[in-house]
Every structure is written in structure tokens, then in C-alpha cells.
Coordinates of C-alpha atoms and ligand atoms in Angstrom, one line a residue:
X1314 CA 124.9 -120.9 9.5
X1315 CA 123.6 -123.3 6.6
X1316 CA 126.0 -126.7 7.9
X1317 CA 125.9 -130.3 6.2
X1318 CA 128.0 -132.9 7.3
X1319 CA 129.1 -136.4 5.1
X1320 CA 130.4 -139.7 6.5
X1321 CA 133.7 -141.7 5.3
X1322 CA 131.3 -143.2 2.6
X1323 CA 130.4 -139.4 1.5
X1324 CA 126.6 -140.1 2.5
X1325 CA 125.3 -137.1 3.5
X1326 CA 124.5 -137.3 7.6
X1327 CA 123.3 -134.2 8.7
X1328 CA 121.6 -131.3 6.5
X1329 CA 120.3 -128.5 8.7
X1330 CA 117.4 -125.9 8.0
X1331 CA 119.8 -123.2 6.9
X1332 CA 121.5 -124.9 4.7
X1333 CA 118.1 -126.2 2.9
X1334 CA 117.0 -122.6 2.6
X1335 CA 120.7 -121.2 1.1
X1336 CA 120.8 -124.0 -1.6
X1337 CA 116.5 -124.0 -2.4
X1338 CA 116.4 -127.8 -1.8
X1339 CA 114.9 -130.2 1.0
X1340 CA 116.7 -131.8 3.9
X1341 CA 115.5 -134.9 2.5
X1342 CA 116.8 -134.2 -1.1
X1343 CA 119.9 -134.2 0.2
X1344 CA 120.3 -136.5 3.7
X1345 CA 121.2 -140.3 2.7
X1346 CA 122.3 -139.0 -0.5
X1347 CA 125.9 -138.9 -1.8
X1348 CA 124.9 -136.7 -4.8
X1349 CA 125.4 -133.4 -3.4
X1350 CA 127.9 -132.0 -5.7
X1351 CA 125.3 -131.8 -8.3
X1352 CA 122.8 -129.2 -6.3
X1353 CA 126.2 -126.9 -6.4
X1354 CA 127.3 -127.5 -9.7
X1355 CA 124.8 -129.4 -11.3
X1356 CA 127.0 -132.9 -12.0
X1357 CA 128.2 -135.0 -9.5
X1358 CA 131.7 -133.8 -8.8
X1359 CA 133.5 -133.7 -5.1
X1360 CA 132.8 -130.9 -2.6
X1361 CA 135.3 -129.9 -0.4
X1362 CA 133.9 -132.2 2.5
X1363 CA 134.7 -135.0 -0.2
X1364 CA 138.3 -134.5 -0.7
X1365 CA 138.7 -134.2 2.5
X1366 CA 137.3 -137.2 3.7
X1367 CA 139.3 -139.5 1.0
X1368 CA 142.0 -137.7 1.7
X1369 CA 142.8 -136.4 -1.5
X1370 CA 142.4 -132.3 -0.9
X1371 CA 146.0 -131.9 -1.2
X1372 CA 146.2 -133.5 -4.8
X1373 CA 143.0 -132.2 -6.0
X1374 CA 142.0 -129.0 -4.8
X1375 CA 144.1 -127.0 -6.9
X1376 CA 142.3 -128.9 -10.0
X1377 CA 139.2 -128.1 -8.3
X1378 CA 139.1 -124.8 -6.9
X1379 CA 142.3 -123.0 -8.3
X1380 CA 143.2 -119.9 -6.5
X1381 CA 139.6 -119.3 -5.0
X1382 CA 140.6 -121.6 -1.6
X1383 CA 143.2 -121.3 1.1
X1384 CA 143.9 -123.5 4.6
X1385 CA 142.3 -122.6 7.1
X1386 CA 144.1 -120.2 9.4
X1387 CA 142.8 -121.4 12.8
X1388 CA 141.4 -125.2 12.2
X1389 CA 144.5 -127.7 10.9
X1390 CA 143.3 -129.3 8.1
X1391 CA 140.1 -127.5 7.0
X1392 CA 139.9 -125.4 4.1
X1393 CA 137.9 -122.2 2.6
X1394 CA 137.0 -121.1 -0.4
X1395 CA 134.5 -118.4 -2.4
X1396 CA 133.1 -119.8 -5.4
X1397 CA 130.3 -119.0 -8.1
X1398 CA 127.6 -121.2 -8.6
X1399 CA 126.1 -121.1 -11.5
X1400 CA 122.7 -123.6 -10.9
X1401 CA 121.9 -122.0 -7.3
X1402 CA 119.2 -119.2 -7.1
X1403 CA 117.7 -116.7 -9.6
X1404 CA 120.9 -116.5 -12.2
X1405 CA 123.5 -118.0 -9.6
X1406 CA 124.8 -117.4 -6.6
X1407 CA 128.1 -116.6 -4.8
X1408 CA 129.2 -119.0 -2.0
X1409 CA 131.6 -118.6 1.0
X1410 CA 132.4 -122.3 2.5
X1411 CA 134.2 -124.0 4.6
X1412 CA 135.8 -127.6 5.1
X1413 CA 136.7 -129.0 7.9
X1414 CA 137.2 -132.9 8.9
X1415 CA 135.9 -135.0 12.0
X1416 CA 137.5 -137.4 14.2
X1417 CA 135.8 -139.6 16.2
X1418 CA 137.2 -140.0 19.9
X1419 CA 140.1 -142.6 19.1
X1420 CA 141.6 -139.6 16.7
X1421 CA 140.1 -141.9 13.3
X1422 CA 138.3 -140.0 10.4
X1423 CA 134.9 -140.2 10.4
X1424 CA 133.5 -137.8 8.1
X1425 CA 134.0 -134.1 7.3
X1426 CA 131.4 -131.2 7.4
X1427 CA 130.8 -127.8 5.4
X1428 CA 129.2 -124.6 6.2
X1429 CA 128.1 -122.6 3.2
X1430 CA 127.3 -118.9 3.4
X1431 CA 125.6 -116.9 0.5
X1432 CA 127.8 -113.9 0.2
X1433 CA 125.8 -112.2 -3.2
X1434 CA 125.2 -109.4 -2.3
X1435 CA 128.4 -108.6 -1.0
X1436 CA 129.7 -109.9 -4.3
X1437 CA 127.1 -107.8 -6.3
X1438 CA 128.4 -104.6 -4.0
X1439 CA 132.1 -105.4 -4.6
X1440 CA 131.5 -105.6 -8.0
X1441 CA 129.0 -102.5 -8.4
X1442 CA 132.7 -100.8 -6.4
X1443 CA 134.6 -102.2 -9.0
X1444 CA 133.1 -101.0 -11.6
X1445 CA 133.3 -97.5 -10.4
X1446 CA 136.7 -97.7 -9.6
X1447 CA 137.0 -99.3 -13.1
X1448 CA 135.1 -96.1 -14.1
X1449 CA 136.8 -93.7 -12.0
X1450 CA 140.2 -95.2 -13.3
X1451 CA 139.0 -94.7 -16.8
X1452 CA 138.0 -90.8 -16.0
X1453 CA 141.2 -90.9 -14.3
X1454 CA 142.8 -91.9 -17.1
X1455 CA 140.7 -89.8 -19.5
X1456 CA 141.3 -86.9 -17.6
X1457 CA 145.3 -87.6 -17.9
X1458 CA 145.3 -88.3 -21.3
X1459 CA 143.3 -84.6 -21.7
X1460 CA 145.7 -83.2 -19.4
X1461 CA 148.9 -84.4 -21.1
X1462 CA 147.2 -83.0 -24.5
X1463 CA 146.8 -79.8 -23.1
X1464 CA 150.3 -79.9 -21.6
X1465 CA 151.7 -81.1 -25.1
X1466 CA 149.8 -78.1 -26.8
X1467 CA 151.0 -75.6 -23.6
X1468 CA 154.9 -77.4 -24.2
X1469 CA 154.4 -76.6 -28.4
X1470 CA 152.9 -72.8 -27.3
X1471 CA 156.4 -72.6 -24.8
X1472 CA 158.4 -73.8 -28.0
X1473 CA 156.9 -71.7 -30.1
X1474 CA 157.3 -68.8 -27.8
X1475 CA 160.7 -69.9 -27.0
X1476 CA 161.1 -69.9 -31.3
X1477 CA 159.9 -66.6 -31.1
X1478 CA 161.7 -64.9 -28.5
X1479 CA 165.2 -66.6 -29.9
X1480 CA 164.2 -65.2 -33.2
X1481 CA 163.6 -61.8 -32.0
X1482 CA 166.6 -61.6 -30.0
X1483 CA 168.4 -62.7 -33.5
X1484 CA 166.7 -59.8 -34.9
X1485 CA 167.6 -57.3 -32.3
X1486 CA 171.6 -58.5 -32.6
X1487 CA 170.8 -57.9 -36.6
X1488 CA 169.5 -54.2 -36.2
X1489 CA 172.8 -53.6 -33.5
X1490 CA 174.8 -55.0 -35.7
X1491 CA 173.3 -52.8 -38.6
X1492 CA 173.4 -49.9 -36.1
X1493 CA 176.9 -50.6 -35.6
X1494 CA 177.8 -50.6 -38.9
X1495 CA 175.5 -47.5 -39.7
X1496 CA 177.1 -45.7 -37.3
X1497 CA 180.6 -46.6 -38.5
X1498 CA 179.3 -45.1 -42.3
X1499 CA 178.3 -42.1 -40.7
X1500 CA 181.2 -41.6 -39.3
X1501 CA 183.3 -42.0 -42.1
X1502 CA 180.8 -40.1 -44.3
X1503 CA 180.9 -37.0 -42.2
X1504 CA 184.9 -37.9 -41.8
X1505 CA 185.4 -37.6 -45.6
X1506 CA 182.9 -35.0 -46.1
X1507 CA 185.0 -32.8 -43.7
X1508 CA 187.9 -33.7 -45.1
X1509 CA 187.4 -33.4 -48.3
X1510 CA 185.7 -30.0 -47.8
X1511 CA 189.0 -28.9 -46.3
X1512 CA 190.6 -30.7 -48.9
X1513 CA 189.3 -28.9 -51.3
X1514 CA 189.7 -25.5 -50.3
X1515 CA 192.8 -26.2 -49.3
X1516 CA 193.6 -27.3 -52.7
X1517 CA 191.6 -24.4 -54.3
X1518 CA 193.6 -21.8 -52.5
X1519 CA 196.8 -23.4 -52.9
X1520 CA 196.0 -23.1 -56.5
X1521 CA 194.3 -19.4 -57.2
X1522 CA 197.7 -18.7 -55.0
X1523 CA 200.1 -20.6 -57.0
X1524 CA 200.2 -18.8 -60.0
X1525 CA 200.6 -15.4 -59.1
X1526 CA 203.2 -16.2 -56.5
X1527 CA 205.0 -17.9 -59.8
X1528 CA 204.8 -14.7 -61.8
X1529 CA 205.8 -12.3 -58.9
X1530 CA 208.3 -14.6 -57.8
X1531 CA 210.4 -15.0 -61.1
X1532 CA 209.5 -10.9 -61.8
X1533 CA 211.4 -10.7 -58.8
X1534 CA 214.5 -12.2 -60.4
X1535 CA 214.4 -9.8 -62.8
X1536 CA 213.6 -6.7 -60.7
X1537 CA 216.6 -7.5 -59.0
X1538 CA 218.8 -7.5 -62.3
X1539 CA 217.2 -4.3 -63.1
X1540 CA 217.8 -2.9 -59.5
X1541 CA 221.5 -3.5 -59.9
X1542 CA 221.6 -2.1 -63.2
X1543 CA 219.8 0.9 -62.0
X1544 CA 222.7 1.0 -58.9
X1545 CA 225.3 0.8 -61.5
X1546 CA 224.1 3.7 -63.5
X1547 CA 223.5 5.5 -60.2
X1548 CA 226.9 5.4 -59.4
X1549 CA 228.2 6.6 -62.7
X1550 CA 225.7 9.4 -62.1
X1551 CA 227.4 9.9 -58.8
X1552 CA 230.7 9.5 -60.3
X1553 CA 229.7 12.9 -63.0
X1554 CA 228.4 14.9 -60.2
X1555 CA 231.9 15.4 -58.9
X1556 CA 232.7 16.7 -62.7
X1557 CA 229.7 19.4 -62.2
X1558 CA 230.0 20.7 -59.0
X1559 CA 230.2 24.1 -60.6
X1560 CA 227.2 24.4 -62.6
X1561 CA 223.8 24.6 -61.3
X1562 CA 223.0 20.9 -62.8
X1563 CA 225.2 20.1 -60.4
X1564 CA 224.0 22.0 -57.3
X1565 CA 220.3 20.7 -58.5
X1566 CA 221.6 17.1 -58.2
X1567 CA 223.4 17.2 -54.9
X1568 CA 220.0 18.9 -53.3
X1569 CA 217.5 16.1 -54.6
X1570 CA 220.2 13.7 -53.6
X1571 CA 220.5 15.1 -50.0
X1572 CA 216.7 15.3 -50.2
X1573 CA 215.8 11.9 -51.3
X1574 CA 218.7 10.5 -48.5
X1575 CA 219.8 8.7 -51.6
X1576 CA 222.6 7.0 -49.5
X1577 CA 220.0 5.3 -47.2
X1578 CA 217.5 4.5 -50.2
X1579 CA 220.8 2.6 -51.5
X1580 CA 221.5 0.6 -48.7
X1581 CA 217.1 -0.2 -47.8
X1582 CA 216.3 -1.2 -51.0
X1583 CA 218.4 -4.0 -51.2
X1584 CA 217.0 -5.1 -47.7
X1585 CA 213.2 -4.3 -48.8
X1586 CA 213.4 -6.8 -51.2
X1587 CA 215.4 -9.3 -49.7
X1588 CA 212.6 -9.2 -47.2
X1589 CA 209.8 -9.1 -49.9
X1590 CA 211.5 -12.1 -51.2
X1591 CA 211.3 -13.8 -47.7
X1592 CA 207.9 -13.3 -47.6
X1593 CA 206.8 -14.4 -51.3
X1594 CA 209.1 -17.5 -50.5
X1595 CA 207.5 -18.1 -47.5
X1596 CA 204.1 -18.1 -49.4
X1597 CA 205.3 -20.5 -51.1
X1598 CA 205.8 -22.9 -49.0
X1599 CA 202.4 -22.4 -47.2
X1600 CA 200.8 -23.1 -50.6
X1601 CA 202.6 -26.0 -51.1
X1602 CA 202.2 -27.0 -47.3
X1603 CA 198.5 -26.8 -48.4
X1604 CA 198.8 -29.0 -51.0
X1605 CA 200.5 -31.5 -48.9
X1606 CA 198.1 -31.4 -46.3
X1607 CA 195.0 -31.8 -49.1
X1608 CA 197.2 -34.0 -51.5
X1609 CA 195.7 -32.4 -54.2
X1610 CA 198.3 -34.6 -56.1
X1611 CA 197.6 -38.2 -54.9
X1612 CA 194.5 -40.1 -54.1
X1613 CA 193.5 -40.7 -51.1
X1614 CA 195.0 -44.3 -50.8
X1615 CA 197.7 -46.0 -48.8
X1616 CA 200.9 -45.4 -49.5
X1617 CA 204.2 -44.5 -48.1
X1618 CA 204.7 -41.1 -46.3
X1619 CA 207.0 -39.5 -44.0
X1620 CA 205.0 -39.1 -41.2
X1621 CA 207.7 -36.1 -39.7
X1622 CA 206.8 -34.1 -43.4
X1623 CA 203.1 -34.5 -42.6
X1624 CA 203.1 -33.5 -39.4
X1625 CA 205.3 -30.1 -40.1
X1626 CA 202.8 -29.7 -43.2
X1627 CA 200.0 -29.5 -41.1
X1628 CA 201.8 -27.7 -38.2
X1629 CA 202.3 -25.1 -40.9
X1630 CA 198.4 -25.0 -41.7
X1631 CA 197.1 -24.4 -38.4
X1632 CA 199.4 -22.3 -37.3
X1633 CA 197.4 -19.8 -36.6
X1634 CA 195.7 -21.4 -34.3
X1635 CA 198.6 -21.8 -32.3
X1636 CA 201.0 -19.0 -32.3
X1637 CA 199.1 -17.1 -29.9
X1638 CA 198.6 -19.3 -27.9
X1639 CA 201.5 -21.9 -27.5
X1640 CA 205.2 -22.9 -28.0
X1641 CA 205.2 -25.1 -30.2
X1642 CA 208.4 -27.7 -29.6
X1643 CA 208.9 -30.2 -32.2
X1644 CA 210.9 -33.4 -31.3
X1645 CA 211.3 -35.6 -34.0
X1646 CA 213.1 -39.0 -34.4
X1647 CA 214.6 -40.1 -37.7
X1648 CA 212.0 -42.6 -39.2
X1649 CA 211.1 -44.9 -42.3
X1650 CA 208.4 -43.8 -43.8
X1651 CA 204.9 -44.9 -42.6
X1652 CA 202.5 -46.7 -44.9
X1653 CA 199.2 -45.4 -44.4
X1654 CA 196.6 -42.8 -45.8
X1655 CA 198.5 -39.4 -45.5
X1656 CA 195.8 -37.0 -45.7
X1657 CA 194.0 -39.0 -42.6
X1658 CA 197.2 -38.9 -40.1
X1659 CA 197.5 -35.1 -41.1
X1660 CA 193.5 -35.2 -39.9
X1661 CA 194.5 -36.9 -36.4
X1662 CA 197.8 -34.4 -36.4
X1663 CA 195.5 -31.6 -37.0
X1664 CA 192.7 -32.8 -34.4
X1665 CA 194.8 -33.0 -31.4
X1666 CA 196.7 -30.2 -31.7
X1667 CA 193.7 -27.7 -32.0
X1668 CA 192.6 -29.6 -28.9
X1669 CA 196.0 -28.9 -27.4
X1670 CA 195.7 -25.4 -28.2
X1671 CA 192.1 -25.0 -26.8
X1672 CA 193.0 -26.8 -23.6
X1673 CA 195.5 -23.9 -23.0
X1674 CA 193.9 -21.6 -21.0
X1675 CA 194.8 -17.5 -21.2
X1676 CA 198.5 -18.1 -20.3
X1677 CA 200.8 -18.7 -22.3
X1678 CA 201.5 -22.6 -22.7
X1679 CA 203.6 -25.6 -24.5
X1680 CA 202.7 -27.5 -27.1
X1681 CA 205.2 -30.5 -27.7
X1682 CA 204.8 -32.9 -30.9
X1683 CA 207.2 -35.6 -30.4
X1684 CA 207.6 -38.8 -32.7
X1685 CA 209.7 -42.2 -32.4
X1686 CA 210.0 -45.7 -33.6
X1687 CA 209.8 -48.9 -31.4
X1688 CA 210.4 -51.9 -33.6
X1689 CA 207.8 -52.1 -36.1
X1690 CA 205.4 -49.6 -34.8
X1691 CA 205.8 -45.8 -35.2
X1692 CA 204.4 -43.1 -33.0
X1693 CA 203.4 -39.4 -32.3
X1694 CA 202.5 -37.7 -29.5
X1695 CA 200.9 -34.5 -28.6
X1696 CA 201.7 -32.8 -25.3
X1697 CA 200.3 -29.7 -23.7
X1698 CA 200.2 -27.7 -20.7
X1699 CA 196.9 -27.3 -20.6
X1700 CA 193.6 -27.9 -18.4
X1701 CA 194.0 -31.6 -18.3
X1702 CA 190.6 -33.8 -18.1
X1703 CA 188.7 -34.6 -15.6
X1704 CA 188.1 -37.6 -14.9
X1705 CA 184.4 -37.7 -15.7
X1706 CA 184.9 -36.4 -19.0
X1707 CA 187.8 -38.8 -19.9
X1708 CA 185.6 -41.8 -20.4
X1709 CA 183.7 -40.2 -22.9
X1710 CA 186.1 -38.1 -25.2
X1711 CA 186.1 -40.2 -28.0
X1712 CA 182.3 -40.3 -28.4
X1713 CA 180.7 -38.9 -31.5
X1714 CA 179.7 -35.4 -31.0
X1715 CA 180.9 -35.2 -27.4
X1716 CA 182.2 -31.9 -26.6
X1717 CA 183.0 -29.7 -23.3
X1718 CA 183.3 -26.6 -25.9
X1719 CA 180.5 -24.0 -26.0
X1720 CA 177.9 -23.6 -28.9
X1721 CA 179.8 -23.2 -32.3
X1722 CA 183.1 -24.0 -31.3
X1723 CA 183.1 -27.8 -30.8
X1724 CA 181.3 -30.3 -33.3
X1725 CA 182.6 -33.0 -30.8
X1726 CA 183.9 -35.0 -33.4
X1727 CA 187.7 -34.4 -33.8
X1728 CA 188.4 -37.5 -31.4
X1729 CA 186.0 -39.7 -33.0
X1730 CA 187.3 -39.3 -36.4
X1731 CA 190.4 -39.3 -35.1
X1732 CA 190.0 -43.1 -33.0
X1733 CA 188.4 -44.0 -36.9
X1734 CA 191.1 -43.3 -38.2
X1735 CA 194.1 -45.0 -36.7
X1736 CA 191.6 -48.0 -36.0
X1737 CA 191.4 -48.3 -39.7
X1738 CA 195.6 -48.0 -39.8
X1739 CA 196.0 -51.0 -37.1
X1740 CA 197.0 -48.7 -34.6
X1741 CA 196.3 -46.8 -31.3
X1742 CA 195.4 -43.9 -29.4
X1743 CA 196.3 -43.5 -25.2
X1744 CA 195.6 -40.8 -23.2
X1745 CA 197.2 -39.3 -20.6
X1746 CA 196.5 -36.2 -18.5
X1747 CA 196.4 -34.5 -15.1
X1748 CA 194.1 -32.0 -14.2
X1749 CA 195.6 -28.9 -14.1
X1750 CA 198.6 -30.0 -15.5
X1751 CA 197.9 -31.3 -19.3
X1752 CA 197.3 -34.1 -21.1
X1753 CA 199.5 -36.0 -23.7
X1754 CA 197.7 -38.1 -26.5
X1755 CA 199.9 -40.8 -28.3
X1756 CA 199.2 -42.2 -31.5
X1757 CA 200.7 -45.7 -32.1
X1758 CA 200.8 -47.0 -35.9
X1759 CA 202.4 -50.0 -37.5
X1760 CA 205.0 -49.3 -39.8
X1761 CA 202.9 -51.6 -42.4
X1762 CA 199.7 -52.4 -42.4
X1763 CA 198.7 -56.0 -42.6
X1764 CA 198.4 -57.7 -45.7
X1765 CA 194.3 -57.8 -46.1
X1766 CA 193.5 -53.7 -45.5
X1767 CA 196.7 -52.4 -47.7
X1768 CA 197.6 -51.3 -50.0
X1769 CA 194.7 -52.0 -52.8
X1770 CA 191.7 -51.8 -50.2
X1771 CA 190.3 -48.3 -48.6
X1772 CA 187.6 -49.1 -46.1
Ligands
ATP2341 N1 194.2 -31.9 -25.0 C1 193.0 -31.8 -24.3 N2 193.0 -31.2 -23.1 C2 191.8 -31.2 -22.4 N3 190.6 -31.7 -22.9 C3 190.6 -32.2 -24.1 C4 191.8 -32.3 -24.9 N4 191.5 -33.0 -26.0 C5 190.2 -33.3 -26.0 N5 189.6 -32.8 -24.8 C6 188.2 -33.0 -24.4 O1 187.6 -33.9 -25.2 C7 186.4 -33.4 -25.8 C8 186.2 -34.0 -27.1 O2 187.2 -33.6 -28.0 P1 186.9 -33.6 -29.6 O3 188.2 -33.2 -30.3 O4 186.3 -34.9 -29.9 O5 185.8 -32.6 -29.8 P2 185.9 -31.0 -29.7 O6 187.3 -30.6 -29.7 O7 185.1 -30.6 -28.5 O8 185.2 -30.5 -31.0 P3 185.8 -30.6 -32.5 O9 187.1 -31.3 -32.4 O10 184.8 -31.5 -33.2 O11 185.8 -29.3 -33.0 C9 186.7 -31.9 -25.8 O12 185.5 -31.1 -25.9 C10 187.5 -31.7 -24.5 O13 186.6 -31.6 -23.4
MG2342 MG1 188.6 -31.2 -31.2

């Protein structure tokens, strides 16, 4: 261990071998001397050993040797530091050395002594780890600067995706709501397309029927003025057969009368055409039942109807369909008449009633139209005694095209149109049926419709 030791008077006092070697000078360069600083540093400032021995190392090694030294941890009063020295060696040397004081046997200062050890290498080593820490951190660093670019451009690839996938789900609500909406035209396109088919063969009848049902029925009139002339002169005829009883005229007459049973073609007559008049009135009214139902005569917009003359009107139409079948029982309240698109109620009217009369089976069943008023809404019901509906068929009844019917008979589309078309009136259908028993559908409507749909607008 290279150890030098200095007196009160700082003169050097003991210089051993080691130490000569670790700072390149003689012993005797530096015994007797009080120069020593300047082999460390180069000028003559104070060592460690110096301050010590004047007493001044608390004051001045801080000046001296700034954070580099500490106390001691095992000797009181001696101190250690690690310093660089810039004059020692090939290009300088680093130096680990202590400071410690002596005391001669009475306890009194005497001098103070340093051991210096060259710690270079160590130094160089530390350093060369430094620097590859250095360089590790700045890989390290590199490396994380990389990484958070790529995790940036992954974050802006998420967004984008995230963009992407929000905008396609924007795109798939567009197309269902264009669906929805294409499905609601196609609907009402195939709703007006059947009724106006209807419509208009409804309306073309009622018309090619119209006018000869005019001429017959006022030739009628006239027949019958005719007929009871014809009676009258009869009569007289009658009356002068009495006078001729003698002749053969007379004979001639009585046998054609008792042939022709004049008395009972006297009394039929009169019923034949009463009958015949029945009928051609009753023709009548079908044709103008027809027209009604088609309303040839109005457009097709809202207005106010009586929704009890609509419903007989179309009762009267698809009568056939019924008469075979069915009872028909008609309830009917008193009510105000309904705003709303006639011909379309007569198409809900006309839609479940066929369906009554197909849920009938081959008995004989009921079909009971009832109608009321609660407050401001109207409504009509349908009732049969049919086959009811099961209950996994009810769910789906009001689907487009859904039918239980065979091939030919059922489109599938009566209850469709039909939930259309009291949607479009603000109103509503219910359902209610027992298997085996019947089912009863009843149509709620308002009374008016509310201000934005009616009366100018026809969705
Ligand atoms: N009153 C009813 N009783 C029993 N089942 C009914 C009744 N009304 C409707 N249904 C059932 O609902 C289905 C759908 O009725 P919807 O009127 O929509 O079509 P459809 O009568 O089959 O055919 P379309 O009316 O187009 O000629 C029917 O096929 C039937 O199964
Ligand atoms: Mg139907």
C-alpha cells in the first residue's frame, strides 16, 4: 500500500517504496520536502494530510475536494476520497486515498499520513460499463421510440379500422332502413294495385250493369200501366161474355178461358212482376253497392264516411262468399262518421271476413260484424266460429305473403295490407282466438286522424 506520512510542519517524514512507484517519483524527491501537492496536481496546493494536520479539513475540504470525499467510517477523524490526477502517469491517473491523523502518546497531533492507491483501471472498467449502459440505454431508448412509432401507426390502423367498421355499420342501418322503406312501397304498390284492379272492375260492372237495369227498370213502370190497362179491358171482355153465352163466340171464349186458367194468370201475373221488380231492384242496389265499395265517384282521399254504410256495402259484395257458409249477424252501434280513406277500411272489412269465412270449416258457422264507439276512437270487429289459430301460426299472420291456405287460394297478403292500412289511419288491429273455437279480430280507428296525415296528405 503506497503510504507517506507529513509532520505538524507538513515536511514530508516517511515516503515508502510503493508509494514512489504509484506516483513515478523518488523517495528522495519527495522526503524533507513540503512540496508534495505539486507531484499530484502539479502546484503546490494542500493534500488531504495537510488539512488535517492544520486543522482546517472541516473548512476546506469541501473547496478542495467537493463531493469526491467522505469521513471515514471506521477511523474518527480521517478522511477518503477518489480523485483524478491529471499530471500522474501516461495521460493521468485515478487515485483512491486516505487521511488519517497521528497522535503522539500524550494524545497531541503530530502529523498525519496518506495511503494512495491507483484505482485506473477499475475506473477505465467502470467507465467502459458506463458507456455500454449509456449505449444500451440509448438502444433501449431507440428501441422504445421504434416501438411507440409502431404502436402509434398500429393505434391509427385500429382507428381507422374502428372508422371503418362504424361506417359500415352506418351503411348497413342505411340499406335496413331503405329495406324498410322498400318493403313498405311494395306493400302499398301491390295494396293499390289490388285494389284498384278490384276497383276497377268493380266499377266497370257496376257500370255496363247500370244502364240496362235503368231502361228495364222504368219499362217496368210502364209495363205495369199497360198490365192494368190490359186487366181492365179483360174484365170488360169478361163482362160481354155473359151477353154471348148463346152464340158460339161465346162458347169459343169460355173454352180458351178455361184453357188458359185465365183466373190464375190474373192473380200470378201481378205477383211475377212484383217479384221481377224485387229482383231488378235488388240489382240495383248491388250495382250501386259496387260502386260504393270501388268509389268510382270519389278519389281515393280522406274524408268522412260512415263506417256502418261501408261495411254493409262490402258485406253485400262478398256475399257470396259467405252465404254458404255462414250467418252472418250484424251488430251495429250508432256512430259519427269516421274520417279516413273509405275504399281502404272496405279492404280491411273485406279481408277479414273472407278469412272468417275460410276459417269456417264444413259446418255450418257464425259470422258476427260488430261496431262501437269509445270516446274518440271507433271500432269493428269480426267474429267467427271457426278453426281458431294456433298458437304457432299467430305470431306470424300479419307477415307478407304468409298463408296456411293451399296453392291458389291464399296470396298471404290480406292481413298485411290490412295491418298497412289501419297503421296509415292511426289505428289498430288485436287478435283474439281459441283453437277450435274462433277467433275475433278488432279494428280500432280514431274518429280523426291527426293533423299532419289528414286530410290533404295520402301516404
Ligand atoms: N279468422 C281466422 N281464423 C283462422 N285463421 C286465420 C283467420 N284469419 C287469418 N288466419 C290465418 O292467417 C293467415 C294469413 O291470413 P291472410 O289474410 O294474411 O292471408 P290468406 O288469407 O292466407 O291469403 P289472402 O288473404 O292473401 O288471400 C291465414 O292463412 C290463416 O292461417
Ligand atoms: Mg286472407
Amino acid at each position: 500500500m503506497a503510504t507517506f506520512v507529513i509532520d505538524k510542519a507538513h515536511v514530508v517524514t516517511h515516503f515508502n517504496q510503493a508509494c514512489a512507484l504509484t506516483l513515478d517519483i523518488t523517495a528522495a524527491r519527495a522526503l524533507g520536502h513540503k512540496d508534495i501537492g505539486k507531484v499530484f496536481y502539479g502546484d503546490d496546493r494542500p493534500m488531504m494530510v495537510d488539512l488535517i494536520v492544520d486543522g482546517l479539513m472541516e473548512q476546506a475540504v469541501n473547496d478542495l475536494y467537493q463531493s469526491s470525499y467522505r469521513s471515514s467510517l471506521k477511523v474518527p477523524h480521517a478522511y477518503e476520497a477518489e480523485h483524478f490526477f491529471l499530471n500522474l502517469g501516461n495521460g493521468g491517473r485515478w487515485l483512491f486515498f486516505t487521511a488519517a491523523p497521528i497522535y503522539n502518546k500524550h494524545g497531541e497531533l503530530v502529523g498525519a499520513i496518506e495511503t494512495v492507491q491507483d484505482i485506473t483501471e477499475r475506473k477505465v472498467a467502470e467507465e467502459a460499463l458506463m458507456k455500454a449502459q449509456l449505449e444500451v440505454e440509448q438502444i433501449v431508448e431507440q428501441r422504445t421510440s421504434e416501438l411507440a412509432a409502431v404502436n402509434q401507426t398500429l393505434r391509427e390502423d385500429v382507428n381507422r379500422r374502428e372508422a371503418a367498421e362504424h361506417e359500415l355499420l352506418k351503411r348497413n342501418d342505411e340499406l335496413q332502413t331503405l329495406y324498410t322503406r322498400l318493403s313498405e312501397v311494395k306493400e302499398h304498390l301491390i295494396q293499390s294495385e289490388k285494389l284498384a284492379s278490384i276497383g276497377q272492375l268493380a266499377a266497370g260492372i257496376a257500370h255496363e250493369i247500370n244502364n240496362p237495369i235503368g231502361y228495364i227498370f222504368s219499362n217496368f213502370g210502364t209495363l205495369e200501366n199497360y198490365l192494368a190497362q190490359l186487366f181492365n179491358m179483360l174484365d170488360a171482355y169478361e163482362k160481354a161474355e155473359t151477353d154471348l153465352q148463346s152464340c158460339t163466340t161465346g162458347q169459343t171464349l169460355k173454352g180458351k178461358r178455361e184453357a188458359f186458367d185465365l183466373e190464375f194468370l190474373k192473380e200470378d201475373i201481378p205477383v211475377l212482376m212484383r217479384e221481377s221488380k224485387e229482383g231488378i231492384v235488388r240489382v240495383r242496389k248491388i250495382v250501386q253497392d259496387l260502386k260504393d265499395f270501388s268509389h268510382v265517384d270519389t278519389n281515393s282521399d280522406w274524408q268522412f264516411a260512415s263506417l256502418n254504410q261501408g261495411i254493409d256495402s262490402t258485406l253485400n259484395v262478398i256475399n257470396n262468399e259467405i252465404k254458404y257458409k255462414a250467418d252472418l249477424v250484424k251488430e251495429f252501434a250508432d256512430l259519427p262518421e269516421l274520417q279516413c280513406m273509405p275504399s281502404q277500411i272496405n279492404q280491411v272489412v273485406m279481408n277479414l271476413v273472407v278469412n272468417a269465412a275460410h276459417a269456417i270449416g264444413p259446418e255450418r258457422g257464425k259470422i258476427t260484424v260488430r261496431t262501437g264507439q269509445e270516446g274518440e276512437q271507433v271500432w269493428l270487429e269480426v267474429a267467427d266460429t271457426g278453426s281458431g289459430i294456433p298458437p304457432d301460426v299467430l305470431p306470424r299472420i300479419f307477415d307478407p305473403f304468409y298463408t296456411t291456405k293451399p296453392i291458389g287460394k291464399g296470396t298471404g297478403l290480406g292481413l298485411s295490407l290490412s295491418y298497412g292500412i289501419i297503421q296509415k289511419h292511426h289505428g289498430k288491429i288485436e287478435v283474439n282466438t281459441n283453437v277450435g273455437q274462433g277467433t275475433s279480430f278488432k279494428v280500432w280507428l280514431p274518429l280523426k286522424q291527426p293533423a299532419a296525415s289528414s286530410p290533404m296528405s295520402n301516404p
